[in-house]
Coordinates of C-alpha atoms in Angstrom, one line a residue:
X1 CA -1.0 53.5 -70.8
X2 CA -1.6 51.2 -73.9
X3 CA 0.9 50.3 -75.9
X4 CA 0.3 48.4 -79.4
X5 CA 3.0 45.4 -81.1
X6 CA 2.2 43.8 -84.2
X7 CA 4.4 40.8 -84.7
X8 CA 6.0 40.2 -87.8
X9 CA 5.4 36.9 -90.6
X10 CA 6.9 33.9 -88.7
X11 CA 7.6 35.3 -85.6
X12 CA 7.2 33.6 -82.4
X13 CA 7.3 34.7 -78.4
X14 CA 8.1 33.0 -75.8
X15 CA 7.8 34.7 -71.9
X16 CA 5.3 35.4 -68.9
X17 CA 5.1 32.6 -66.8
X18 CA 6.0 29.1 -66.6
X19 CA 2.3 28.7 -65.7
X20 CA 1.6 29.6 -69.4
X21 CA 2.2 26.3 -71.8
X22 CA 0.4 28.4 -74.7
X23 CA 4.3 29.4 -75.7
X24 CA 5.4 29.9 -78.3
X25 CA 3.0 33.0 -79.1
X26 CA 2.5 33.7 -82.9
X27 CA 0.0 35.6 -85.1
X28 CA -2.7 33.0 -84.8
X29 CA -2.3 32.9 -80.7
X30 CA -5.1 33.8 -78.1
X31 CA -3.4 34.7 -75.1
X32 CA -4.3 36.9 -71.8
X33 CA -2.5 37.6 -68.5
X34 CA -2.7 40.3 -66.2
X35 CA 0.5 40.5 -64.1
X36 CA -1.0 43.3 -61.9
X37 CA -2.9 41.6 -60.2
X38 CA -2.5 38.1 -60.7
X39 CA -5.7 38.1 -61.5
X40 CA -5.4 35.3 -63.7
X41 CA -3.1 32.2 -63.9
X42 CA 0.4 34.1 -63.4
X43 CA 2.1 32.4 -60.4
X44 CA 4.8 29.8 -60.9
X45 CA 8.0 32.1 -62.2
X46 CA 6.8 35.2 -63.9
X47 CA 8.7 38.2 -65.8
X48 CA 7.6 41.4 -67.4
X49 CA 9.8 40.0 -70.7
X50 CA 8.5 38.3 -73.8
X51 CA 11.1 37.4 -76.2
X52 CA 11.4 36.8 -80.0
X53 CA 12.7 34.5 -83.0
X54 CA 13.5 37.9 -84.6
X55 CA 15.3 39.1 -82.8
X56 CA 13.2 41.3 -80.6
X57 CA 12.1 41.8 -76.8
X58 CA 9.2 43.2 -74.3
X59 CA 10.0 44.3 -71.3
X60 CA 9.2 46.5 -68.4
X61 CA 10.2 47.4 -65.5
X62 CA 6.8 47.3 -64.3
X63 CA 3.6 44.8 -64.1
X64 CA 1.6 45.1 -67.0
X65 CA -1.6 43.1 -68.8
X66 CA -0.5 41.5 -71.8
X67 CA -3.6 40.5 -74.6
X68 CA -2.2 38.5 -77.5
X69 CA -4.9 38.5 -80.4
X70 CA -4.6 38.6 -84.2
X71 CA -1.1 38.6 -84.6
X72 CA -0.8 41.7 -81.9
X73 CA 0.6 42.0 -78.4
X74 CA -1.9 44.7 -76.8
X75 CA -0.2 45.9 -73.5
X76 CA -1.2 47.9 -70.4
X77 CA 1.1 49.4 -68.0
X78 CA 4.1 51.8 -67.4
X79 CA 7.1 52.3 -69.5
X80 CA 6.9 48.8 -71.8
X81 CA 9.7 48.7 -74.3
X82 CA 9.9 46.5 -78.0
X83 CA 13.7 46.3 -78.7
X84 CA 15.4 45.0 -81.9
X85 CA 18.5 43.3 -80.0
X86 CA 19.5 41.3 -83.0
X87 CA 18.2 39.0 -85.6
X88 CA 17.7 35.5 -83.2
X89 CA 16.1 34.2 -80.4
X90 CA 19.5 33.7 -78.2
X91 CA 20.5 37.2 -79.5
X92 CA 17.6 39.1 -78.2
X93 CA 17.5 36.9 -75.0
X94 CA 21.6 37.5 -73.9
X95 CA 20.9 41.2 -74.7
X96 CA 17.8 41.5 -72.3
X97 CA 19.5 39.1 -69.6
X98 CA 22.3 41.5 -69.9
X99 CA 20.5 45.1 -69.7
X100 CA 17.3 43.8 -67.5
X101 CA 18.0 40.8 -65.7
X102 CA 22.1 40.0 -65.2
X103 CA 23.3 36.9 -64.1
X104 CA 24.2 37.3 -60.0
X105 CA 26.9 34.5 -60.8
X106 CA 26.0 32.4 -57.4
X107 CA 26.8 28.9 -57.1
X108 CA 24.7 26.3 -56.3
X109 CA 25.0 23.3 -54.3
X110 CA 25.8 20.4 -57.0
X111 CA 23.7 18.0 -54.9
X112 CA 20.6 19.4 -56.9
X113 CA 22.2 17.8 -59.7
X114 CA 23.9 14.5 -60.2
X115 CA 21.0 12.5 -58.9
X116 CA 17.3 12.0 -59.1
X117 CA 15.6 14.0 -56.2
X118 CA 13.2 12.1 -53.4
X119 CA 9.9 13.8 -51.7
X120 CA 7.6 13.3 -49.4
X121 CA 4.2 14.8 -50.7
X122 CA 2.8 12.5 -53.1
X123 CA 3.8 9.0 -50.7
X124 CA 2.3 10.6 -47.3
X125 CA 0.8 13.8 -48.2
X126 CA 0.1 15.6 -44.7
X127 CA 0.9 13.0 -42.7
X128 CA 4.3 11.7 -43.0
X129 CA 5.9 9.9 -39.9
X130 CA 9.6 9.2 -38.9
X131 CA 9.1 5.4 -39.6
X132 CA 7.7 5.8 -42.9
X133 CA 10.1 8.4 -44.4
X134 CA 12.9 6.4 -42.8
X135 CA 11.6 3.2 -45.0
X136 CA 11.0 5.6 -47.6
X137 CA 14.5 6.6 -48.1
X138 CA 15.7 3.1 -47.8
X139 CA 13.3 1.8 -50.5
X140 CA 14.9 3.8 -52.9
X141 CA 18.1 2.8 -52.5
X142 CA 17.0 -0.7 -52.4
X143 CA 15.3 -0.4 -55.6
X144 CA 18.4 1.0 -57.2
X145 CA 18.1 4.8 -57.1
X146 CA 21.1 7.0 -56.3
X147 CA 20.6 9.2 -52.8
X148 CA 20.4 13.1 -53.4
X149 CA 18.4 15.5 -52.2
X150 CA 15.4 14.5 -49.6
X151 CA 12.6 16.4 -49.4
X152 CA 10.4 15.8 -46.1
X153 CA 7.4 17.5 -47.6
X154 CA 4.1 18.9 -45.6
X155 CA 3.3 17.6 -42.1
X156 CA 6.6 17.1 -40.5
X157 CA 6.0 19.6 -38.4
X158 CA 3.1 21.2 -35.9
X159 CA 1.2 24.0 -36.6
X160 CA 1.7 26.6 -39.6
X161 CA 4.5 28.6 -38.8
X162 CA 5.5 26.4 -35.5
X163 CA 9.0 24.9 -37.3
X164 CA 9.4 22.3 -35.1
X165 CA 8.8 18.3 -35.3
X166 CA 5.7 16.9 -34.1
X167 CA 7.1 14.4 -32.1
X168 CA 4.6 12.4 -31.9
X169 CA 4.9 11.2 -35.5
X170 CA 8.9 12.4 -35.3
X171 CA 10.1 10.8 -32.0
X172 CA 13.9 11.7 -32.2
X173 CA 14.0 13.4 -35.6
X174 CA 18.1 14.3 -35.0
X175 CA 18.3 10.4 -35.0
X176 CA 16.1 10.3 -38.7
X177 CA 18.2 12.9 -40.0
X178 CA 21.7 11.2 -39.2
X179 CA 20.2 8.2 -40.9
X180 CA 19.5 10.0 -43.6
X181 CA 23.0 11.8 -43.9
X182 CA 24.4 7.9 -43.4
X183 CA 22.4 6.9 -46.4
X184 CA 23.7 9.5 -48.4
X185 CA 20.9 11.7 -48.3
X186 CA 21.0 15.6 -47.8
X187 CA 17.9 16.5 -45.9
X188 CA 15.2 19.3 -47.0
X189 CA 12.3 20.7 -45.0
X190 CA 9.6 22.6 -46.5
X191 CA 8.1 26.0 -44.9
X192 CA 5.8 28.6 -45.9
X193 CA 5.6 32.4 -44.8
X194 CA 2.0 31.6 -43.0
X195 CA 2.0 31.0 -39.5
X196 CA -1.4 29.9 -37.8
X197 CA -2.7 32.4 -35.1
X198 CA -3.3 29.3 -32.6
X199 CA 0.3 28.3 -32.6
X200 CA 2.7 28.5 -29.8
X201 CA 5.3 30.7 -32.5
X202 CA 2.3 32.9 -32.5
X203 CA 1.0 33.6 -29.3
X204 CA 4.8 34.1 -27.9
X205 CA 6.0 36.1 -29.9
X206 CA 2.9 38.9 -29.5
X207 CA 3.1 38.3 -25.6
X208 CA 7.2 37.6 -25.2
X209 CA 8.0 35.6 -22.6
X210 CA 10.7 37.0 -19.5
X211 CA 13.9 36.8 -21.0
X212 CA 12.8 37.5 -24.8
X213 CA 12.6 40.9 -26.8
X214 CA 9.5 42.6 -26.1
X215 CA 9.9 45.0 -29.3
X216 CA 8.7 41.9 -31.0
X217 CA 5.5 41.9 -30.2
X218 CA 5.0 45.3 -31.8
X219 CA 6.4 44.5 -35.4
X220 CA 6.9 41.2 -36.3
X221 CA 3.7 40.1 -39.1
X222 CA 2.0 42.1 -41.7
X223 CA -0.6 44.3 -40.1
X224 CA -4.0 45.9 -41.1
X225 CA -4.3 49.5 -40.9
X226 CA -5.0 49.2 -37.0
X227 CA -1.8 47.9 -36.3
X228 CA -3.8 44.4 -35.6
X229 CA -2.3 41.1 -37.1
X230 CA -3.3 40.8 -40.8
X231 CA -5.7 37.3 -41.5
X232 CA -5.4 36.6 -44.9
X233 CA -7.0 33.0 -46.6
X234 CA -4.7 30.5 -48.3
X235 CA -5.1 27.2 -49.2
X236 CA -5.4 25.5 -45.8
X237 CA -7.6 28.1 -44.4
X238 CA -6.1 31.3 -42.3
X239 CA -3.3 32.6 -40.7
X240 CA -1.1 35.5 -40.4
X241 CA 1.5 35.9 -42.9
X242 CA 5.6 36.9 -42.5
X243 CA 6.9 40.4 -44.4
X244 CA 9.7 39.3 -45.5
X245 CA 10.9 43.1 -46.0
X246 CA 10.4 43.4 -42.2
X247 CA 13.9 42.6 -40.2
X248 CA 11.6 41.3 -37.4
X249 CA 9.7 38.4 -39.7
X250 CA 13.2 37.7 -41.0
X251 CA 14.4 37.2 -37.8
X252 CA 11.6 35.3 -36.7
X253 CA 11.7 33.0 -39.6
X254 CA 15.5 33.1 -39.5
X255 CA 15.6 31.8 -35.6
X256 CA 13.6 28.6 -36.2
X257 CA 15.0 27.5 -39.4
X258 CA 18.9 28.0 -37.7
X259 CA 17.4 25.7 -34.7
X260 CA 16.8 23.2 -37.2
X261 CA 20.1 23.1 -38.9
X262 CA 22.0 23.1 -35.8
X263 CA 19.7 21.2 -33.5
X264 CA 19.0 18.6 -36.2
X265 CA 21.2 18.7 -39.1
X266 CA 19.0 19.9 -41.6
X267 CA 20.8 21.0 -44.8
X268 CA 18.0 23.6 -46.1
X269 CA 14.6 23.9 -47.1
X270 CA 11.7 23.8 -49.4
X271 CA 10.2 27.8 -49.7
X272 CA 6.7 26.6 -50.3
X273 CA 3.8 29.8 -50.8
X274 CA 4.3 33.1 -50.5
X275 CA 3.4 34.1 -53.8
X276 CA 2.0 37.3 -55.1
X277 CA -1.3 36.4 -54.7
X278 CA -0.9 35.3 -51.5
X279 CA 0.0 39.4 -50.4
X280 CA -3.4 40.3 -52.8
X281 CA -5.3 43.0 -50.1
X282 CA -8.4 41.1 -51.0
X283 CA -6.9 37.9 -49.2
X284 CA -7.3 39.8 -46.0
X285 CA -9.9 39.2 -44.0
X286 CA -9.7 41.6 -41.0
X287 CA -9.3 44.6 -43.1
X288 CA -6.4 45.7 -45.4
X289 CA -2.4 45.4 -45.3
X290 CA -0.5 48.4 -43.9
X291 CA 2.4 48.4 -45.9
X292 CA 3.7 50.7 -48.5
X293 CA 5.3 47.4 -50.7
X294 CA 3.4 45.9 -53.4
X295 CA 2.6 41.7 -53.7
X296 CA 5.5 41.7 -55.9
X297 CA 7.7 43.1 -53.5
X298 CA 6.7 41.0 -50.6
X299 CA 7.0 38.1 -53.4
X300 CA 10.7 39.0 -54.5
X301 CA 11.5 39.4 -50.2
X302 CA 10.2 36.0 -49.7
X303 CA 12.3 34.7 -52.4
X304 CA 15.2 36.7 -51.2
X305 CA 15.4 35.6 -47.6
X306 CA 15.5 31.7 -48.6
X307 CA 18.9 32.7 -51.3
X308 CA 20.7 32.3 -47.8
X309 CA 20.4 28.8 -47.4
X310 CA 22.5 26.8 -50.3
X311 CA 19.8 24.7 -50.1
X312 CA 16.7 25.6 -51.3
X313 CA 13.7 25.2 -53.5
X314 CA 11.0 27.8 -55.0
X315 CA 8.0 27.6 -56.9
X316 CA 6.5 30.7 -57.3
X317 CA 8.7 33.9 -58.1
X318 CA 8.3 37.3 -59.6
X319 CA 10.9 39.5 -61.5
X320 CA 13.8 36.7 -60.3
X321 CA 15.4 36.2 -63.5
X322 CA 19.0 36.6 -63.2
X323 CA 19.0 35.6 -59.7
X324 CA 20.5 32.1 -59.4
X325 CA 18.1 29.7 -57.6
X326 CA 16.6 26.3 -57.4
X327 CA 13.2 26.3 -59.1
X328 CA 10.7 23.8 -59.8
X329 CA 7.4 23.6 -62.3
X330 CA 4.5 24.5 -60.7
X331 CA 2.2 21.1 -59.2
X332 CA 1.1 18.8 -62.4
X333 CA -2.1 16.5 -62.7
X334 CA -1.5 13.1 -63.1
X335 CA -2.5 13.2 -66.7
X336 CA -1.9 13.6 -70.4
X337 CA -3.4 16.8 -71.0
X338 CA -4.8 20.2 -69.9
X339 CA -2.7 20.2 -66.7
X340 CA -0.3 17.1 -67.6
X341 CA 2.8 16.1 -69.0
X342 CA 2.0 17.8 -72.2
X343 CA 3.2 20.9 -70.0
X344 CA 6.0 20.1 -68.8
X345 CA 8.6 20.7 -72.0
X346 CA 6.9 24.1 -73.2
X347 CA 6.8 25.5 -69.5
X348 CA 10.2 24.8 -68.8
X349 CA 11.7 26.2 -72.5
X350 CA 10.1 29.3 -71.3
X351 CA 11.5 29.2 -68.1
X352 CA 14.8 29.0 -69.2
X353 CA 13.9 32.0 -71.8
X354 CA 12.6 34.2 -68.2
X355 CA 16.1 33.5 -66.8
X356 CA 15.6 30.8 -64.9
X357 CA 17.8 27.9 -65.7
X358 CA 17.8 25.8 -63.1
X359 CA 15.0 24.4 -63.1
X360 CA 13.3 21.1 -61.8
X361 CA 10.0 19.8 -63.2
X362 CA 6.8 18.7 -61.2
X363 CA 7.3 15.3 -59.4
X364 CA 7.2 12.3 -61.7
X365 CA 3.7 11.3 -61.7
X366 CA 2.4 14.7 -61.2
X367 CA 2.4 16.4 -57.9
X368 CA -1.3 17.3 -57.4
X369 CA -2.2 15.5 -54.7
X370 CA -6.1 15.8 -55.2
X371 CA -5.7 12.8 -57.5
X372 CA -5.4 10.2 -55.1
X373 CA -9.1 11.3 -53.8
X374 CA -11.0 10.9 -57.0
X375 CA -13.4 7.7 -56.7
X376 CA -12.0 5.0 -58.8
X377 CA -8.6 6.3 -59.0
X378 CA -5.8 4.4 -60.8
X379 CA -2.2 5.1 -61.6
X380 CA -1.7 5.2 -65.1
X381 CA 1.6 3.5 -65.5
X382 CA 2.7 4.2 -68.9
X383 CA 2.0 8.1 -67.8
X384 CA 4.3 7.8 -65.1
X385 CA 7.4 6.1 -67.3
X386 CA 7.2 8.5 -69.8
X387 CA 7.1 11.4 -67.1
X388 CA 10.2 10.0 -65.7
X389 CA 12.2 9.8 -69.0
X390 CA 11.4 13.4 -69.8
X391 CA 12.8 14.5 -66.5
X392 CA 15.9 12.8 -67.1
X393 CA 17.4 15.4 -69.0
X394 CA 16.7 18.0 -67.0
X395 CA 18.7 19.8 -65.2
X396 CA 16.9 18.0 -62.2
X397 CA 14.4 15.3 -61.6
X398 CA 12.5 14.6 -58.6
X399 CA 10.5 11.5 -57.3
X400 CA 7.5 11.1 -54.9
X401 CA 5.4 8.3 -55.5
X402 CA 6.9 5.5 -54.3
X403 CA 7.6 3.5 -57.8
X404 CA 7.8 0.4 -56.2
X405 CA 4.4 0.5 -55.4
X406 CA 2.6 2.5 -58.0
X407 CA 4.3 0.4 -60.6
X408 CA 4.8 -3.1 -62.3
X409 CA 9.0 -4.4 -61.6
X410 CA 9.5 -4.3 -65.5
X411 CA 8.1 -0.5 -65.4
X412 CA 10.1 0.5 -62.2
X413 CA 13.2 -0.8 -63.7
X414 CA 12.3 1.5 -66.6
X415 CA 12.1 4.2 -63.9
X416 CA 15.2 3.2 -62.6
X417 CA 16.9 3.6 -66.4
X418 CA 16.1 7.4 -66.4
X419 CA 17.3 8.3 -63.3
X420 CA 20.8 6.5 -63.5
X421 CA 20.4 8.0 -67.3
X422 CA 20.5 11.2 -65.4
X423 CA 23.4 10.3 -63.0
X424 CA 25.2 9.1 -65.7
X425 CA 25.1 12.7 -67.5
X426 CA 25.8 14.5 -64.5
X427 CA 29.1 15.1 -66.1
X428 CA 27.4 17.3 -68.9
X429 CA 24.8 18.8 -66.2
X430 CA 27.3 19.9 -64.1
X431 CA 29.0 21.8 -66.9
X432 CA 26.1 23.5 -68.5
X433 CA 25.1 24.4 -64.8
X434 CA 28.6 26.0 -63.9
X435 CA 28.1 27.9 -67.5
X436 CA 24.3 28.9 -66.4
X437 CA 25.8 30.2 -62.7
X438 CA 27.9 32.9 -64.7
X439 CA 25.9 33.8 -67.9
X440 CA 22.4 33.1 -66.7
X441 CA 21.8 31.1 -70.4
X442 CA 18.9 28.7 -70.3
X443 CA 19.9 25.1 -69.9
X444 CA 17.3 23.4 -71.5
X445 CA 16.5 24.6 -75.0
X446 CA 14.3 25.2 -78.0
X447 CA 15.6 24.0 -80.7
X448 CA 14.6 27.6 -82.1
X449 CA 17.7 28.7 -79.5
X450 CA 20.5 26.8 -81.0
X451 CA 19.5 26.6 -84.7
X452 CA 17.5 30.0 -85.4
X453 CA 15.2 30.0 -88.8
X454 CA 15.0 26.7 -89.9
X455 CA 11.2 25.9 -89.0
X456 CA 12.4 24.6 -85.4
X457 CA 10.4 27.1 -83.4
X458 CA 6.7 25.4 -83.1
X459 CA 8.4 22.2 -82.3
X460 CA 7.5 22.1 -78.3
X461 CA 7.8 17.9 -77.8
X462 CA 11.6 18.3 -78.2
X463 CA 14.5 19.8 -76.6
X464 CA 18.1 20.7 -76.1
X465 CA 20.4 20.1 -73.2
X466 CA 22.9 22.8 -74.2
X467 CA 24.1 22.8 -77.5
X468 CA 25.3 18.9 -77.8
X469 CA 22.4 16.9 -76.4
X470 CA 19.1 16.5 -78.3
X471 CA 16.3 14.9 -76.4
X472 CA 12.9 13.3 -77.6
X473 CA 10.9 12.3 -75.4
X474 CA 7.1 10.3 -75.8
X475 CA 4.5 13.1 -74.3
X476 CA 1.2 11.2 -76.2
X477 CA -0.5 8.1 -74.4
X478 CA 0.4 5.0 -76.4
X479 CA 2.7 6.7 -79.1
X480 CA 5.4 4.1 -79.9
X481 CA 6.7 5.8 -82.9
X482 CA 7.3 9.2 -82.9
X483 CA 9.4 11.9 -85.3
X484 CA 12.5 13.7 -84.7
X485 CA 14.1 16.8 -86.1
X486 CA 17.3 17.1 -86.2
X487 CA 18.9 20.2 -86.1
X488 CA 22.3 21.5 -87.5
X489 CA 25.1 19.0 -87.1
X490 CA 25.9 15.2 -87.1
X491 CA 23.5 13.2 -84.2
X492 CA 24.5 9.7 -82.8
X493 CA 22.5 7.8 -80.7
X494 CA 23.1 5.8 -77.7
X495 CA 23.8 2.3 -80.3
X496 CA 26.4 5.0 -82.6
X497 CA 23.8 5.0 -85.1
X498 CA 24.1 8.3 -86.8
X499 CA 21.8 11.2 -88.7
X500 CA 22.4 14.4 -90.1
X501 CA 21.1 17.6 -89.3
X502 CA 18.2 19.7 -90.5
X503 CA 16.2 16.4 -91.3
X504 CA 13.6 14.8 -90.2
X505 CA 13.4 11.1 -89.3
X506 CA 10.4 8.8 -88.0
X507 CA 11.9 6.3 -85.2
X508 CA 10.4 3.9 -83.0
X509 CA 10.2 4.4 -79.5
X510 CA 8.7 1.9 -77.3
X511 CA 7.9 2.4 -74.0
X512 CA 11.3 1.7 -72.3
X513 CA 13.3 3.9 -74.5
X514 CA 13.9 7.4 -74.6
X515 CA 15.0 9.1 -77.4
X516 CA 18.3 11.0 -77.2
X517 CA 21.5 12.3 -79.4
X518 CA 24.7 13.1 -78.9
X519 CA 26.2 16.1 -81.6
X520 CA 29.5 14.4 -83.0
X521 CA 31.8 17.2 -83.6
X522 CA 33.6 16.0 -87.1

């Protein structure tokens, strides 16, 4: 069924996907997504919801296409609603997070929080070792960067789906973790649902060994529709992929993960894949899936199983607002544009408007590893500050190059800055993150949130760390001067300098500083 929403003069929409930095919609907007499908770019978190300045919402309990053109949402799907819940943005979002989406109220593991995160990925890609992560970890601290959470990325382990340590490159990997723990470090592994058809995980657990449960072999995997093993294609070729749904996969899964833990000391893991275009039929290439759940069901299961280990990281989630989990910006390029830093403040203000607080942004320096392959290839230094200074006011902010060696030692010390910036706040983190665990409000903000109908909405190069903190941050290679808006209330900066609200001021803003306020409460 169609349905048809003007929107009204001034309006503006923010919703969808983090994957979508178009937001905020408004009457001069082009915007398409089919969240069917997935047919286009909708992975990263994704909601049936739009939400308004005015006041108003979209939502469905259903998937549905959404075609923003002329100043119209065009929508195709079941049972899509436009409700007036008030006359603001934060009015019509609390109303939907309370009727759609409520706040599961689960605490998460303050870890995430009061320091600057560490991976893997960008320093080894897939082949990290137990010697280099080990010097890894130590660098940092030498360098003068708090421990927190340790990510060992892709390529600890052996095959897809085989959750144990190649020991080869991991000798005595309960040693490396104890290091880690004595460093400070907790320690995070990453998985996906896809298990390679070669592996020793595999091959057992279809022909169980003496001593094993031989009801396995008949259920564990999606299946085609001749009860055969389902091949689907994902981005490092084929395997067979775990139903989460399925009490067998779960178990499966389950087993090897608590090995891990106990074995090795492992505090949790990274829940790479398993989005809803990984369960698309057409991704299987022996057939079709025999299942009566949908991509987003098998989708939400995935993200469902890993809400059992405190720690945890996602990346790709549908119809999860409300439920309280860690959650990071899809992969970033290392660049200005198109796929850049310019993406990271409008995709996480929507994320927080989806119901997703907690939210991480893409490793400083950008996350998409392809980079390092390009034929002439050079870090761009001032790119990598200024990605680091606007992650350190979020509510997390995670490293992966190894600064120390992608940058000069007056730039890494500038690196350095942001992420004891963000220790130093973890104070005020900690507190909007214990609000955000019970209410479900975003924790980063649009100034459009806080300070409704003043002109703030279009402003996406700024943002709010709950109501007291303001936060401008240098998005534009070699900007050194840059304006800010202040919103309602008295603003001092980090020198007690101080401006008043609902003006707008030019300020300079070389490369070393970041541009942040304080609201003084007169």
């Amino acid at each position: 069924m169609q349905y048809s929403f003007p929107m009204l003069p001034g309006e503006y929409w923010w919703g969808g996907t983090t994957a979508n930095s178009n937001c905020p919609l408004h009457q001069d907007s082009e915007y398409y997504e089919n969240f069917i499908d997935f047919s286009t770019s909708a992975s990263n978190q994704a909601m049936p919801f739009f939400v308004s300045s005015h006041g108003r919402y979209i939502w469905s309990d259903h998937p549905f296409q959404v075609d923003v053109s002329k100043g119209e949402f065009t929508l195709e799907g079941q049972d899509i609603q436009l409700i007036q819940a008030g006359n603001t943005l934060r009015e019509a979002y609390l109303a939907a997070s309370r009727a759609h989406f409520p706040c599961d109220q689960k605490e998460l593991p303050e870890e995430f929080f009061k320091t600057a995160q560490y991976n893997t990925w960008m320093e080894f890609t897939y082949y990290p070792t137990q010697e280099g992560v080990l010097a890894f970890a130590r660098n940092y601290l030498k360098n003068g960067f708090a421990p927190g959470i340790f990510i060992i990325d892709e390529g600890w382990h052996g095959r897809y789906g085989d959750w144990e340590f190649d020991f080869a490159r991991f000798p005595d990997p309960k040693k490396m973790v104890d290091e880690l723990h004595e460093m400070g470090f907790k320690v995070l592994l990453w998985v996906v649902p896809y298990v390679c058809a070669d592996g020793v995980k595999f091959v057992r657990s279809l022909r169980p060994l003496v001593g094993t449960d031989p009801e396995m072999a008949k259920h564990v995997y999606m299946r085609n529709e001749n009860n055969d093993v389902a091949i689907i294609r994902w981005w490092n070729g084929y395997s067979a992929i775990l139903d989460m749904h399925n009490p067998w996969d779960q178990r499966f899964l389950d087993d090897q993960l608590q090995h891990l833990m106990k074995d090795y000391g492992i505090d949790g893991f990274k829940f790479d894949g398993g989005s809803v275009g990984s369960y698309k039929p057409k991704n299987v290439i022996n057939g079709s899936f025999a299942t009566d759940k949908t991509p987003h069901e098998l989708n939400q299961a995935w993200n469902q199983f890993g809400s059992r280990y405190p720690f945890h990281e996602y990346k790709d989630s549908y119809l999860r607002g409300g439920h309280n989990a860690i959650q990071r910006l899809r992969d970033k390029g290392h660049r200005w544009e198109g796929n850049g830093i310019n993406q990271l403040l409008p995709c996480a203000l929507t994320c927080g408007l989806i119901g997703h607080p907690f939210i991480c942004p893409d490793m400083i320096g950008g996350g998409e590893w392809s980079y390092n392959y390009l034929p002439g290839f050079q870090i761009d230094e001032e790119l990598f500050v200024r990605m680091a200074q606007c992650s350190a006011l979020f509510p997390m902010m995670q490293f992966s190059w190894a600064p120390w060696k992608a940058l000069s030692a007056e730039n890494m010390a500038i690196c350095v800055e942001a992420a004891q910036l963000h220790q130093r706040m973890a104070g005020e983190i900690l507190s909007l993150v214990k609000e955000a665990e019970k209410t479900g409000e975003p924790i980063l903000r649009t100034l459009e949130y806080n300070d409704p109908h003043q002109g703030y909405a279009k402003i996406t190069d700024q943002f709010m760390l709950g109501e007291d903190i303001l936060v401008a941050p240098v998005v534009t290679k070699g900007t050194r001067e840059r304006l800010v808006a202040f919103p309602q209330g008295c603003w001092e900066d980090e020198n007690g300098r101080r401006y008043q609200g609902r003006t707008e001021k030019w300020m300079a803003a070389p490369l070393e500083k970041l541009l942040w306020f304080k609201r003084i409460k007169e």
